Coordinates of C-alpha atoms in Angstrom, one line a residue:
M1 CA 13.7 111.6 250.0
A2 CA 12.6 114.7 252.3
L3 CA 14.3 117.3 250.2
L4 CA 14.0 120.9 250.5
L5 CA 11.7 122.4 247.8
G6 CA 12.8 125.9 247.1
T7 CA 15.9 128.0 248.4
S8 CA 16.5 130.6 250.8
L9 CA 19.9 132.6 249.8
A10 CA 21.9 135.5 250.8
V11 CA 25.2 136.4 249.5
A12 CA 28.0 137.3 252.3
P13 CA 27.7 140.8 253.8
H14 CA 30.1 143.4 253.6
A15 CA 33.4 142.9 255.2
R16 CA 34.6 146.0 257.6
A17 CA 38.4 145.4 256.2
A18 CA 39.4 143.8 252.9
D19 CA 41.4 141.3 254.7
T20 CA 38.7 140.0 257.1
F21 CA 37.6 136.9 255.1
L22 CA 39.8 133.8 255.3
P23 CA 41.1 133.0 251.9
I24 CA 39.6 129.5 250.6
S25 CA 43.5 128.3 250.2
A26 CA 46.3 128.7 252.6
P27 CA 48.8 129.0 251.7
S28 CA 48.3 130.4 248.3
T29 CA 48.1 128.5 245.5
Q30 CA 47.3 130.3 242.5
S31 CA 46.1 127.6 240.8
V32 CA 43.0 127.6 238.8
L33 CA 41.0 124.3 238.5
P34 CA 37.8 125.0 236.4
G35 CA 34.9 122.8 237.0
K36 CA 36.4 122.0 240.8
I37 CA 33.7 122.4 243.8
V38 CA 36.0 124.5 246.4
Y39 CA 33.7 125.7 248.9
A40 CA 30.2 125.8 250.3
Q41 CA 28.1 128.3 251.9
L42 CA 24.8 128.2 254.3
T43 CA 22.2 130.7 255.2
I44 CA 20.8 130.0 258.5
P45 CA 18.6 131.7 261.2
D46 CA 20.6 130.8 264.0
L47 CA 24.5 131.0 263.7
T48 CA 24.9 129.8 267.5
Q49 CA 22.7 126.8 266.9
A50 CA 24.3 125.9 263.4
K51 CA 27.9 126.2 265.2
T52 CA 27.1 123.8 268.2
F53 CA 25.5 121.1 265.4
Y54 CA 28.1 121.0 262.7
G55 CA 30.9 121.6 265.2
T56 CA 30.0 118.6 267.5
L57 CA 28.9 116.6 264.4
L58 CA 31.8 116.9 262.3
G59 CA 34.7 118.4 264.3
W60 CA 34.4 121.7 262.4
T61 CA 35.8 124.8 264.1
F62 CA 34.5 128.5 263.5
K63 CA 36.2 131.8 262.8
D64 CA 33.7 134.7 263.6
I65 CA 34.1 137.5 260.8
P66 CA 33.5 141.0 261.5
V67 CA 30.7 142.3 259.2
S68 CA 28.9 145.5 258.7
R69 CA 25.5 143.9 259.4
G70 CA 24.7 140.5 260.5
R71 CA 26.8 137.9 261.6
Y72 CA 29.0 135.9 259.8
A73 CA 31.5 132.9 260.3
Q74 CA 33.7 130.4 258.2
A75 CA 34.2 126.6 259.3
M76 CA 37.6 125.1 259.5
A77 CA 38.1 121.5 259.3
G78 CA 41.5 120.0 259.5
G79 CA 43.3 123.7 259.3
R80 CA 41.2 123.9 255.9
N81 CA 38.6 126.7 255.3
V82 CA 35.5 124.3 254.1
A83 CA 32.7 126.6 254.3
G84 CA 30.9 129.9 255.3
F85 CA 27.8 130.5 257.4
V86 CA 25.7 133.8 256.7
E87 CA 22.8 134.5 259.6
H88 CA 19.8 135.6 257.8
P89 CA 16.1 135.5 259.3
L90 CA 14.5 133.4 256.8
P91 CA 10.9 134.4 255.5
S92 CA 7.8 132.9 257.6
D93 CA 5.1 132.8 254.9
D94 CA 6.4 129.8 253.5
E95 CA 8.6 127.4 255.8
V96 CA 9.1 124.5 253.3
R97 CA 9.7 126.7 250.3
H98 CA 12.3 128.7 252.1
Q99 CA 14.6 126.0 253.9
P100 CA 18.3 126.6 254.3
L101 CA 20.2 125.5 251.2
W102 CA 23.6 124.2 251.0
L103 CA 25.5 126.2 248.2
P104 CA 28.2 124.7 246.3
F105 CA 31.1 126.6 245.0
I106 CA 32.4 125.9 241.2
S107 CA 36.2 127.2 240.3
A108 CA 36.2 129.1 237.1
T109 CA 38.8 131.3 235.6
D110 CA 36.2 134.3 234.8
P111 CA 32.7 134.2 236.6
D112 CA 31.8 137.0 234.2
A113 CA 32.1 134.6 231.1
V114 CA 30.1 132.0 233.1
V115 CA 27.2 134.3 233.5
Q116 CA 27.3 135.2 229.8
T117 CA 27.3 131.7 228.9
A118 CA 24.8 130.8 231.5
K119 CA 22.3 133.0 230.1
V120 CA 22.6 131.7 226.8
W121 CA 21.5 128.4 227.7
G122 CA 18.7 129.2 230.1
G123 CA 20.3 129.7 233.1
K124 CA 19.0 132.4 235.6
I125 CA 21.5 135.2 237.4
L126 CA 20.4 135.2 240.9
F127 CA 23.8 137.4 242.2
K128 CA 25.4 139.4 239.6
P129 CA 29.5 139.0 239.7
H130 CA 30.9 140.9 242.5
D131 CA 34.3 140.6 244.6
I132 CA 34.1 139.4 248.2
P133 CA 37.2 140.7 249.8
G134 CA 39.8 137.7 250.9
L135 CA 37.6 135.4 249.1
G136 CA 37.4 136.0 245.4
R137 CA 35.0 136.9 242.6
E138 CA 31.9 135.2 242.5
T139 CA 28.2 134.8 241.4
I140 CA 25.0 133.0 242.0
I141 CA 23.3 131.0 239.2
A142 CA 20.4 128.3 238.8
D143 CA 20.5 126.4 236.3
P144 CA 17.3 125.8 233.9
Q145 CA 15.8 123.2 236.1
G146 CA 16.2 125.2 239.4
G147 CA 19.4 124.1 240.8
V148 CA 21.3 126.5 242.4
F149 CA 25.5 127.2 242.8
A150 CA 28.0 129.7 243.1
V151 CA 30.8 130.2 240.3
I152 CA 34.0 131.4 242.0
H153 CA 37.5 132.4 240.9
S154 CA 39.5 132.1 244.2
G155 CA 41.5 135.0 244.9
S156 CA 44.0 132.4 246.7
G157 CA 43.6 129.8 243.9
D158 CA 42.2 126.7 244.3
P159 CA 43.2 123.7 246.8
V160 CA 45.2 121.1 244.8
D161 CA 44.2 117.9 243.8
S162 CA 45.4 115.0 245.8
D163 CA 45.4 111.5 246.2
T164 CA 45.6 111.8 250.0
P165 CA 42.6 110.3 251.7
T166 CA 39.9 113.2 252.3
A167 CA 40.0 113.8 256.0
Q168 CA 37.2 113.9 258.8
G169 CA 34.9 117.0 258.0
E170 CA 36.0 117.9 254.6
W171 CA 33.6 117.9 251.4
I172 CA 34.5 115.0 249.6
W173 CA 31.6 114.5 246.8
S174 CA 28.8 116.3 245.0
A175 CA 25.7 115.4 243.2
L176 CA 22.9 117.4 241.5
L177 CA 19.5 115.9 241.4
T178 CA 17.5 117.1 238.3
D179 CA 14.6 116.0 236.3
I180 CA 16.2 115.7 233.0
P181 CA 20.0 114.7 233.4
V182 CA 21.0 114.7 229.9
N183 CA 19.9 118.4 229.8
A184 CA 21.9 119.3 232.8
A185 CA 25.1 117.8 231.8
G186 CA 24.9 119.8 228.8
F187 CA 24.7 123.2 230.7
Y188 CA 27.2 122.4 233.3
Q189 CA 29.4 121.2 230.5
K190 CA 29.2 124.6 228.6
L191 CA 29.9 126.6 231.7
F192 CA 32.5 124.4 232.9
G193 CA 34.6 122.7 230.1
Y194 CA 33.4 119.2 231.9
E195 CA 34.0 115.7 230.1
V196 CA 31.2 114.1 230.8
Q197 CA 30.9 110.2 231.3
T198 CA 27.6 107.9 231.7
S199 CA 27.3 105.6 234.2
Q200 CA 24.7 103.1 234.8
D201 CA 24.2 99.8 236.4
T202 CA 20.8 97.2 235.8
S203 CA 19.6 98.5 239.3
S204 CA 19.6 102.5 238.4
P205 CA 18.8 105.1 235.8
L206 CA 21.1 106.9 233.6
R207 CA 23.7 109.1 235.5
Y208 CA 26.4 111.5 234.1
L209 CA 29.6 111.8 236.0
L210 CA 31.2 115.5 235.6
E211 CA 35.1 115.4 235.5
S212 CA 37.7 118.1 235.0
Q213 CA 41.8 117.9 235.3
G214 CA 41.3 114.1 235.0
Y215 CA 39.2 114.1 238.7
A216 CA 35.5 113.2 239.0
R217 CA 33.9 116.1 240.4
A218 CA 30.0 115.9 240.3
I219 CA 27.5 113.3 239.5
I220 CA 24.3 113.9 237.9
N221 CA 21.4 111.6 239.0
P222 CA 17.6 111.7 238.3
L223 CA 15.0 113.1 240.9
P224 CA 14.1 110.5 243.5
P225 CA 10.9 108.9 242.3
R226 CA 9.0 109.8 245.1
L227 CA 9.6 113.7 244.2
P228 CA 7.1 115.1 242.0
A229 CA 8.4 115.3 238.1
N230 CA 8.4 119.0 238.3
A231 CA 10.5 119.6 241.3
P232 CA 13.4 121.7 241.2
A233 CA 16.7 120.3 241.1
R234 CA 19.0 120.4 243.6
W235 CA 22.6 120.2 244.7
M236 CA 23.8 117.4 247.5
N237 CA 27.1 117.8 248.8
F238 CA 28.8 115.1 250.9
V239 CA 31.2 115.4 253.9
Q240 CA 33.3 112.8 254.6
V241 CA 33.1 111.2 258.4
D242 CA 35.0 108.6 259.8
S243 CA 31.8 106.4 260.6
V244 CA 28.2 107.0 258.7
G245 CA 26.7 105.2 261.3
A246 CA 27.8 106.7 264.4
T247 CA 27.6 110.4 262.8
A248 CA 24.1 109.6 261.7
E249 CA 23.4 108.4 265.6
K250 CA 24.6 112.0 266.6
V251 CA 22.0 113.9 264.3
P252 CA 19.1 113.5 266.3
Q253 CA 20.5 114.0 269.8
L254 CA 21.9 117.1 268.5
G255 CA 18.5 118.4 266.9
G256 CA 18.9 117.2 263.4
K257 CA 17.0 114.6 261.4
V258 CA 18.3 111.8 259.5
L259 CA 16.2 111.5 256.4
V260 CA 18.0 108.6 254.4
E261 CA 19.2 105.9 256.8
P262 CA 23.1 104.4 256.3
H263 CA 23.4 102.2 253.5
L264 CA 25.5 101.6 250.7
D265 CA 25.6 103.5 247.7
H266 CA 25.9 102.0 244.1
N267 CA 29.7 102.8 244.4
N268 CA 29.6 101.0 247.9
C269 CA 30.3 103.7 249.9
M270 CA 28.1 103.8 252.7
I271 CA 26.3 107.2 252.9
A272 CA 23.1 108.9 255.0
I273 CA 21.4 112.0 254.1
V274 CA 20.5 114.1 257.1
A275 CA 19.3 117.7 258.1
D276 CA 20.3 120.2 260.4
P277 CA 18.3 121.8 263.3
A278 CA 16.8 124.6 260.5
G279 CA 16.3 121.8 257.6
A280 CA 19.6 122.4 255.6
V281 CA 20.0 118.8 253.8
F282 CA 23.8 117.7 253.2
G283 CA 24.9 114.1 252.9
I284 CA 27.6 112.2 254.9
M285 CA 29.9 109.8 253.2
E286 CA 32.5 107.2 254.3
W287 CA 34.8 106.6 251.6
H288 CA 38.6 104.5 252.0
M289 CA 41.0 104.7 249.3
P290 CA 41.2 101.3 247.8
T291 CA 44.1 98.8 248.6
V292 CA 45.7 96.7 246.6
A293 CA 45.0 92.9 246.9
G294 CA 47.5 91.5 250.2
E295 CA 48.0 95.0 251.3
A296 CA 47.2 95.7 254.8
K297 CA 43.6 97.6 255.3

């Protein structure tokens, strides 16, 4: 699996006005669901190119955010704020190591407390807790195996859990790929209070499912065999699409690459792994609500 070997990160630029950034939840829910992945952010070298790619591929629309320096935009899917884009030049000395990275935002009641726990258990604090007007309080952490993620206490509350099927263009699933899954499961459990379930079938290694509030939030998988054993961990975020096959066909037409062709995963969901024109890797998934036998599909 052709995946990035490092990270390139930038926090959101400073806003000119306190109410500039779109909230994660609108209307406000004031609900905190620790452990739920509620947002994502990408630092890319060309915001215009990214808008064209993601807008055409996923149907995202964008709102440009006035900032004091640089360019920033937020992406909307079905009227919901799903992602932030930070335009920032990438270092040219090592293009592979500095490929753009989709950063998942994990909800927490107190990001400052999460930082202290992360330090105790071997995490590295990349950006100290800070307030982003309109979004909330956030921090960025690398886990002991190098997996990078953000922690946020949303100022508007977290999107509520629902059994309503995820719509085209919304994030639906996340997976952490790491060399020692059991250690990673313990680390994230200590930070977010996850219930950890094991998942294994005869054709795959042991996996760890992270659950909170009775919902599955993410899965921890071993690194693919073709990657070096000491490769850093990395998060893989999946977007719901109406057709994985049709979406994957569009990726090269828009300047991206299909890294893993459409196929059924171990849960019989159709998935593919793709990269945008700047090299940021993400998954696309076609998941449908299970139907009761005899019901119309």
